[in-house]
Amino acid sequence: MNTTSDTPGAGRRLGVLRQRDFRLLWLGETTSGLGASITTVALPLVAVVELRAGAFEVGLLAAAVWLPWLLIGLPAGAWVDRVRRRPLLIACDLVSAALYVSVPVAAWCDVLTLAQLLAVAVMCGVSAVFFKTAYHAYIPAVLDERDLLEGNAKLQSSEAGTRVVGSGTAGLIAQAFGAVAGLLIDALTFMVSAVCLLMIRVREPAPPAPDATATLRRRIGEGLRFVRHDPYLRPMVTYGAVLNMALMGYQAVQIVFLVRTVGVSEATVGVLIMSGSLGGILGALLATAIGRRFGSARGMLVLQAVTSPFALLMPLTTPGAGLLLFAVGWFTVGTGVAVCNVVLGSFRQRYCPPELLGRVVATTMMLNHSTIPLGSLLGGLLGDTLGPRPTIWIMTGVLAPCWLILALGPMRRRRDLPHAYEVKPAPGGTAPAVDAAG
């Protein structure tokens, strides 16, 4: 299915990157990730620096990006399972590029408003819902099952690497050319991603013929029931929802905290936020080795228990040497989150029935992301009411112990997560019973 390098030695060194189609997928996503990481810093900086927005308005802007997951995440998954994924991915890239270009154009014409920023955030969020759902379901079409863990680790590693470069340079770009300039770079990276997707040669399997009796509601229900009743996916989704609420509640006020409470420059903000991305690189690089050495379930749980409490260092941040507390805390948390993303993402792609994968991806991501707007709004509201530092204490206090949700599930009794899902007959043959095959 996939093309490989002609040189065996090069193939061994490159791993899955020896496959041409995966290289293109990786290059497009890495380039797009660079732009997205710049925008993560640039968009709130536009609001804070250009429009003088407060903590609640910045939190509202962050919530707007993720709100579409709550509104259309489930229908998007049902629809993605009925279409070819690559054309949809290309369309999403082109739409996002056009939306981000509109912000600097409006700023240069002196007509930029917070309302436009919110509109762009929401519409790019809609595009991201369809892109992320289709993208995660498309990876198994490009990679064989045995390569999924390594492939996801490389994608996660490059994503974290682009966050390092993007976060570090976003502040410098904002200081040198203005915050809106970073959004032009993001638009360009979406175009590169679209070109890379166009060049992929692998033939994606045709989606199954739609069942005339299967309504949208029924198809959505199938994905929801699969996740709700599965003993592994259910705690994973719960953990992801709590983690994302805490992370976004903290991140909603982190720029206000660093700029106005701690008193650092825009360039320093980018460098400090970059520390979490450096941890993400380390986590992605370690994920495959940890899974092989200690087991995908056991290794991930132990690492989460060790890294999560470091979040409590971040609200202790002070000027000068106290900035190291922020950097160390965010770096360590980023390491644990990256390992978790690689392991759980690969597990889901291997474990779920192919005909349900799009809906399961959409269901899990919708439930995980549904708490992001809540966390952002809560963080912004608390930031205006209590102040940025108390808000960060509250959110990191939730983040530090939330790994226990995973530990309470069945994975605490396993060395490795199961590789395939199967339905076994229930005793007496009355109804199917769900189980997981290792």
Coordinates of C-alpha atoms in Angstrom, one line a residue:
M1 CA 0.0 0.0 0.0
N2 CA 2.8 2.4 0.9
T3 CA 6.0 3.3 -1.0
T4 CA 9.3 2.9 0.7
S5 CA 12.9 4.1 0.4
D6 CA 15.2 2.2 -2.0
T7 CA 18.0 2.2 0.6
P8 CA 17.4 -0.3 3.4
G9 CA 19.8 1.5 5.8
A10 CA 18.0 4.8 5.2
G11 CA 14.7 3.0 5.8
R12 CA 15.7 1.7 9.1
R13 CA 16.9 5.1 10.2
L14 CA 13.8 7.0 9.0
G15 CA 11.2 4.4 10.2
V16 CA 7.8 5.3 8.8
L17 CA 9.2 8.5 7.2
R18 CA 10.6 6.2 4.5
Q19 CA 7.1 5.9 3.2
R20 CA 6.4 8.7 0.7
D21 CA 2.7 9.2 1.5
F22 CA 3.4 9.4 5.2
R23 CA 6.2 11.9 4.6
L24 CA 3.8 14.1 2.7
L25 CA 1.2 13.8 5.4
W26 CA 3.8 14.5 8.1
L27 CA 5.2 17.5 6.2
G28 CA 1.8 19.0 5.6
E29 CA 0.7 18.6 9.2
T30 CA 4.1 19.8 10.6
T31 CA 4.0 22.9 8.5
S32 CA 0.4 23.6 9.4
G33 CA 1.2 22.9 13.0
L34 CA 3.9 25.6 12.9
G35 CA 1.4 28.2 11.8
A36 CA -1.2 27.0 14.3
S37 CA 1.4 27.3 17.1
I38 CA 2.1 30.9 16.1
T39 CA -1.6 31.7 16.0
T40 CA -2.1 30.2 19.5
V41 CA 0.1 33.0 20.8
A42 CA -0.6 35.6 18.1
L43 CA -4.4 35.6 18.3
P44 CA -4.7 36.4 22.1
L45 CA -1.8 38.9 21.6
V46 CA -3.8 40.7 18.9
A47 CA -6.7 40.9 21.4
V48 CA -4.5 42.0 24.3
V49 CA -2.1 44.4 22.6
E50 CA -4.1 45.7 19.6
L51 CA -7.6 45.7 21.0
R52 CA -6.8 46.1 24.8
A53 CA -8.9 43.1 25.7
G54 CA -9.3 41.9 29.3
A55 CA -9.0 38.4 30.8
F56 CA -12.7 37.6 30.2
E57 CA -12.5 38.7 26.5
V58 CA -9.3 36.6 26.0
G59 CA -11.1 33.7 27.6
L60 CA -14.1 34.2 25.4
L61 CA -11.8 34.2 22.3
A62 CA -10.2 31.0 23.4
A63 CA -13.6 29.4 24.0
A64 CA -14.9 30.5 20.5
V65 CA -12.2 28.3 18.9
W66 CA -13.4 25.2 20.7
L67 CA -17.1 25.8 20.9
P68 CA -17.9 24.2 17.5
W69 CA -16.7 20.8 18.9
L70 CA -19.7 21.0 21.3
L71 CA -22.1 22.1 18.7
I72 CA -21.3 20.0 15.6
G73 CA -18.7 17.4 16.8
L74 CA -21.1 14.5 16.7
P75 CA -22.8 15.2 13.3
A76 CA -19.3 15.9 11.8
G77 CA -18.2 12.4 12.8
A78 CA -21.3 10.7 11.3
W79 CA -20.7 12.7 8.1
V80 CA -17.0 12.0 7.9
D81 CA -17.7 8.2 8.0
R82 CA -19.7 8.6 4.8
V83 CA -17.2 10.5 2.6
R84 CA -13.6 10.2 1.5
R85 CA -11.4 12.0 4.0
R86 CA -8.6 13.6 1.8
P87 CA -10.9 16.0 -0.2
L88 CA -12.4 17.1 3.0
L89 CA -9.0 17.8 4.6
I90 CA -8.0 19.9 1.6
A91 CA -11.2 21.9 1.7
C92 CA -10.7 22.6 5.4
D93 CA -7.1 23.8 4.8
L94 CA -8.2 26.3 2.1
V95 CA -11.1 27.7 4.2
S96 CA -8.9 28.2 7.2
A97 CA -6.2 30.0 5.1
A98 CA -8.8 32.5 3.8
L99 CA -10.2 33.2 7.3
Y100 CA -6.8 33.9 8.9
V101 CA -5.8 36.2 6.0
S102 CA -8.9 38.4 6.8
V103 CA -7.5 39.4 10.2
P104 CA -4.3 41.3 9.1
V105 CA -6.2 42.7 6.1
A106 CA -8.8 44.2 8.5
A107 CA -6.1 45.4 10.9
W108 CA -4.2 47.2 8.1
C109 CA -7.4 48.8 7.0
D110 CA -8.0 49.9 10.7
V111 CA -11.3 48.1 10.9
L112 CA -10.4 45.1 13.1
T113 CA -12.8 44.5 16.0
L114 CA -13.1 41.9 18.7
A115 CA -16.3 40.7 17.0
Q116 CA -14.3 39.8 13.8
L117 CA -11.7 38.0 15.9
L118 CA -14.5 36.0 17.5
A119 CA -16.1 35.2 14.2
V120 CA -12.8 34.0 12.7
A121 CA -12.2 31.9 15.8
V122 CA -15.6 30.2 15.5
M123 CA -15.4 29.6 11.8
C124 CA -11.8 28.3 12.0
G125 CA -13.1 26.1 14.9
V126 CA -15.8 24.6 12.6
S127 CA -13.1 23.9 10.0
A128 CA -10.9 22.3 12.7
V129 CA -13.7 20.0 13.8
F130 CA -14.0 18.5 10.3
F131 CA -10.3 18.5 9.7
K132 CA -9.3 16.8 13.0
T133 CA -12.0 14.2 12.8
A134 CA -11.2 13.3 9.2
Y135 CA -7.4 13.5 9.8
H136 CA -7.4 11.0 12.7
A137 CA -9.6 8.6 10.7
Y138 CA -7.4 9.1 7.6
I139 CA -4.1 8.1 9.2
P140 CA -4.9 4.3 9.1
A141 CA -5.4 4.6 5.3
V142 CA -1.8 5.9 5.0
L143 CA -0.1 3.6 7.6
D144 CA -0.3 -0.1 8.3
E145 CA -1.6 -1.0 11.7
R146 CA 1.8 -2.1 13.0
D147 CA 3.2 1.4 12.1
L148 CA 0.4 3.4 13.9
L149 CA 2.2 3.9 17.2
E150 CA 5.5 5.0 15.6
G151 CA 3.6 7.2 13.1
N152 CA 1.5 8.9 15.8
A153 CA 4.7 9.4 17.8
K154 CA 6.4 11.2 14.9
L155 CA 3.3 13.3 14.2
Q156 CA 3.1 14.2 17.9
S157 CA 6.8 14.9 18.1
S158 CA 6.7 17.2 15.1
E159 CA 3.6 19.0 16.5
A160 CA 5.4 19.6 19.7
G161 CA 8.5 20.8 17.8
T162 CA 6.5 23.3 15.8
R163 CA 5.0 24.6 19.0
V164 CA 8.6 25.2 20.2
V165 CA 9.4 27.2 17.1
G166 CA 6.0 28.8 16.8
S167 CA 5.6 29.9 20.4
G168 CA 9.2 31.1 20.5
T169 CA 8.9 33.1 17.3
A170 CA 5.3 34.4 17.7
G171 CA 6.4 36.8 20.4
L172 CA 9.4 38.0 18.4
I173 CA 7.2 38.4 15.3
A174 CA 4.6 40.4 17.3
Q175 CA 7.4 42.6 18.7
A176 CA 9.0 43.2 15.4
F177 CA 6.1 43.3 12.9
G178 CA 2.9 43.3 15.0
A179 CA 0.8 40.4 16.3
V180 CA -1.4 40.2 13.2
A181 CA 1.7 39.3 11.0
G182 CA 1.7 35.8 12.6
L183 CA -1.7 35.1 11.2
L184 CA -0.4 35.6 7.6
I185 CA 2.2 32.9 8.3
D186 CA -0.6 30.5 9.5
A187 CA -2.5 31.1 6.3
L188 CA 0.5 30.2 4.2
T189 CA 1.1 27.0 6.2
F190 CA -2.5 25.9 5.5
M191 CA -1.8 26.2 1.8
V192 CA 1.3 24.1 2.1
S193 CA -0.7 21.4 3.9
A194 CA -3.3 21.4 1.1
V195 CA -0.6 20.9 -1.5
C196 CA 1.0 18.0 0.4
L197 CA -2.4 16.3 0.8
L198 CA -3.0 16.7 -3.0
M199 CA 0.3 14.9 -3.7
I200 CA -0.5 11.8 -1.6
R201 CA -0.9 8.7 -3.9
V202 CA -2.5 6.1 -1.6
R203 CA -6.0 5.2 -2.6
E204 CA -8.3 5.7 0.3
P205 CA -10.8 2.9 0.7
A206 CA -14.3 3.9 -0.4
P207 CA -16.7 4.6 2.4
P208 CA -19.4 2.0 3.0
A209 CA -22.6 2.5 1.1
P210 CA -25.0 4.4 3.3
D211 CA -27.8 2.5 4.9
A212 CA -31.1 4.0 3.7
T213 CA -32.6 3.3 7.1
A214 CA -29.7 4.8 9.1
T215 CA -30.7 8.3 10.1
L216 CA -28.1 10.8 11.3
R217 CA -29.4 10.5 14.8
R218 CA -29.0 6.7 14.7
R219 CA -25.5 6.9 13.3
I220 CA -24.5 9.4 16.0
G221 CA -26.1 7.2 18.6
E222 CA -23.9 4.2 17.5
G223 CA -20.8 6.2 18.1
L224 CA -22.0 7.4 21.5
R225 CA -23.0 4.0 22.6
F226 CA -19.7 2.5 21.6
V227 CA -17.8 5.0 23.7
R228 CA -20.2 5.0 26.6
H229 CA -20.2 1.2 27.1
D230 CA -16.5 0.6 26.3
P231 CA -14.5 0.0 29.5
Y232 CA -11.4 1.6 28.1
L233 CA -12.7 4.5 26.1
R234 CA -15.1 5.7 28.8
P235 CA -12.4 6.6 31.4
M236 CA -10.1 7.9 28.7
V237 CA -12.8 10.4 27.6
T238 CA -13.6 11.4 31.2
Y239 CA -9.9 12.0 31.8
G240 CA -9.5 14.0 28.6
A241 CA -12.5 16.2 29.4
V242 CA -11.3 17.1 33.0
L243 CA -7.7 17.6 31.8
N244 CA -8.7 19.9 28.9
M245 CA -11.0 22.0 31.2
A246 CA -8.1 22.5 33.6
L247 CA -5.5 23.2 30.9
M248 CA -7.7 25.7 29.1
G249 CA -8.8 27.4 32.3
Y250 CA -5.2 28.0 33.0
Q251 CA -4.2 28.9 29.5
A252 CA -7.1 31.4 29.2
V253 CA -5.3 33.7 31.7
Q254 CA -1.6 32.7 31.2
I255 CA -0.7 35.5 28.8
V256 CA -2.5 38.1 31.0
F257 CA -0.8 36.5 34.0
L258 CA 2.7 36.7 32.5
V259 CA 2.3 40.1 30.9
R260 CA 0.5 42.0 33.6
T261 CA 1.0 40.1 36.9
V262 CA 4.6 38.8 36.4
G263 CA 5.6 41.7 34.1
V264 CA 7.5 39.9 31.3
S265 CA 7.8 41.1 27.7
E266 CA 6.0 39.7 24.7
A267 CA 9.1 37.9 23.5
T268 CA 9.6 36.3 26.9
V269 CA 5.9 35.1 26.9
G270 CA 6.7 33.1 23.7
V271 CA 9.8 31.6 25.2
L272 CA 8.0 30.6 28.4
I273 CA 5.1 29.0 26.6
M274 CA 7.7 27.2 24.4
S275 CA 8.8 25.2 27.5
G276 CA 5.6 23.2 27.3
S277 CA 6.3 22.4 23.7
L278 CA 9.8 21.2 24.5
G279 CA 8.3 18.8 27.0
G280 CA 5.9 17.7 24.3
I281 CA 8.8 16.8 22.1
L282 CA 10.4 14.8 24.8
G283 CA 7.2 13.0 25.6
A284 CA 6.5 12.1 21.9
L285 CA 10.1 10.8 21.6
L286 CA 9.7 8.7 24.7
A287 CA 6.2 7.4 24.0
T288 CA 7.2 4.5 21.8
A289 CA 10.1 3.4 24.0
I290 CA 8.1 3.7 27.2
G291 CA 5.3 1.6 25.6
R292 CA 7.7 -1.2 24.6
R293 CA 9.7 -1.2 27.8
F294 CA 7.0 -0.8 30.5
G295 CA 3.8 -1.4 28.5
S296 CA 1.5 1.1 26.9
A297 CA -1.0 1.1 29.8
R298 CA 1.4 0.8 32.8
G299 CA 4.1 3.1 31.4
M300 CA 1.6 5.8 30.6
L301 CA -0.1 5.7 34.0
V302 CA 3.2 5.9 35.9
L303 CA 4.4 8.8 33.8
Q304 CA 1.1 10.7 34.4
A305 CA 1.4 10.1 38.2
V306 CA 4.9 11.5 38.1
T307 CA 4.5 14.5 35.8
S308 CA 1.0 15.9 36.6
P309 CA 1.8 17.4 40.1
F310 CA 4.5 19.6 38.5
A311 CA 1.6 21.8 37.3
L312 CA 1.5 23.3 40.8
L313 CA 4.8 25.1 40.2
M314 CA 3.3 27.4 37.6
P315 CA 1.2 29.7 39.9
L316 CA 4.4 30.2 42.0
T317 CA 6.0 32.1 39.1
T318 CA 7.7 35.4 40.0
P319 CA 10.0 37.8 38.1
G320 CA 13.6 36.9 37.5
A321 CA 14.7 33.4 38.6
G322 CA 11.1 32.6 39.5
L323 CA 10.3 32.3 35.8
L324 CA 12.1 28.9 36.0
L325 CA 9.1 27.6 38.1
F326 CA 6.8 28.3 35.1
A327 CA 9.2 26.8 32.6
V328 CA 9.9 23.6 34.6
G329 CA 6.2 23.0 35.5
W330 CA 5.0 23.5 32.0
F331 CA 7.8 21.4 30.5
T332 CA 7.0 18.5 32.8
V333 CA 3.3 18.7 32.3
G334 CA 3.8 18.9 28.5
T335 CA 5.9 15.7 28.6
G336 CA 3.2 13.7 30.3
V337 CA 0.4 15.0 28.1
A338 CA 2.4 14.2 24.9
V339 CA 3.0 10.6 26.0
C340 CA -0.7 10.3 26.8
N341 CA -1.8 11.7 23.4
V342 CA 0.4 9.3 21.5
V343 CA -0.6 6.2 23.4
L344 CA -4.3 6.9 23.5
G345 CA -4.5 8.1 19.9
S346 CA -2.7 5.0 18.6
F347 CA -4.9 2.8 20.8
R348 CA -8.1 4.3 19.4
Q349 CA -7.0 3.9 15.7
R350 CA -6.1 0.2 16.3
Y351 CA -8.9 -0.7 18.6
C352 CA -12.1 0.7 17.0
P353 CA -13.9 -1.0 14.1
P354 CA -13.0 0.9 10.8
E355 CA -16.7 1.5 10.0
L356 CA -17.1 3.3 13.3
L357 CA -13.7 5.1 13.5
G358 CA -14.9 8.5 12.3
R359 CA -17.8 8.5 14.7
V360 CA -15.7 7.3 17.6
V361 CA -13.0 9.9 16.9
A362 CA -15.7 12.6 16.7
T363 CA -17.4 11.4 19.9
T364 CA -14.3 11.2 21.9
M365 CA -12.9 14.5 20.6
M366 CA -16.3 16.2 21.1
L367 CA -16.6 15.0 24.7
N368 CA -12.9 15.9 25.4
H369 CA -13.2 19.3 23.7
S370 CA -16.7 20.1 25.1
T371 CA -15.0 21.2 28.4
I372 CA -12.5 23.5 26.6
P373 CA -15.0 26.4 26.1
L374 CA -16.1 25.9 29.7
G375 CA -12.6 26.0 31.0
S376 CA -11.7 29.0 28.9
L377 CA -14.8 30.9 30.0
L378 CA -14.4 29.8 33.6
G379 CA -10.7 30.8 33.5
G380 CA -11.5 34.2 32.1
L381 CA -14.3 34.8 34.5
L382 CA -12.2 33.8 37.5
G383 CA -9.3 35.9 36.2
D384 CA -11.4 39.0 36.2
T385 CA -13.0 38.2 39.5
L386 CA -10.2 36.7 41.6
G387 CA -7.1 37.7 39.5
P388 CA -4.8 35.6 37.3
R389 CA -2.7 34.0 40.0
P390 CA -5.5 32.6 42.1
T391 CA -7.2 31.3 38.9
I392 CA -4.0 29.4 37.9
W393 CA -3.9 27.9 41.4
I394 CA -7.5 26.6 41.0
M395 CA -6.9 25.2 37.6
T396 CA -3.6 23.5 38.3
G397 CA -5.1 22.1 41.5
V398 CA -7.6 20.3 39.3
L399 CA -5.0 19.3 36.8
A400 CA -2.5 17.7 39.2
P401 CA -4.6 14.7 40.4
C402 CA -6.8 14.1 37.3
W403 CA -4.6 11.1 36.2
L404 CA -6.4 9.1 38.9
I405 CA -9.4 8.9 36.5
L406 CA -7.3 6.7 34.2
A407 CA -5.9 4.7 37.2
L408 CA -9.5 3.8 38.3
G409 CA -10.2 2.1 34.9
P410 CA -9.3 -1.4 33.8
M411 CA -5.9 -0.3 32.3
R412 CA -4.4 -0.3 35.8
R413 CA -4.5 -4.1 35.7
R414 CA -2.9 -4.4 32.3
R415 CA 0.7 -4.0 31.1
D416 CA -0.5 -3.1 27.5
L417 CA -3.7 -1.6 26.1
P418 CA -5.7 -4.0 23.9
H419 CA -5.1 -4.0 20.2
A420 CA -8.5 -5.0 18.9
Y421 CA -12.2 -4.7 19.9
E422 CA -14.4 -7.7 19.7
V423 CA -17.9 -8.7 20.6
K424 CA -18.4 -11.9 22.4
P425 CA -21.6 -13.8 22.9
A426 CA -23.2 -13.2 26.3
P427 CA -23.9 -16.2 28.6
G428 CA -27.1 -17.9 27.4
G429 CA -26.9 -16.2 24.0
T430 CA -29.4 -13.5 25.0
A431 CA -27.4 -10.5 24.0
P432 CA -23.9 -9.6 22.8
A433 CA -21.3 -8.8 25.5
V434 CA -18.6 -6.4 24.9
D435 CA -15.0 -7.3 25.6
A436 CA -11.5 -6.2 24.6
A437 CA -9.0 -8.6 23.0
G438 CA -5.4 -8.0 23.8

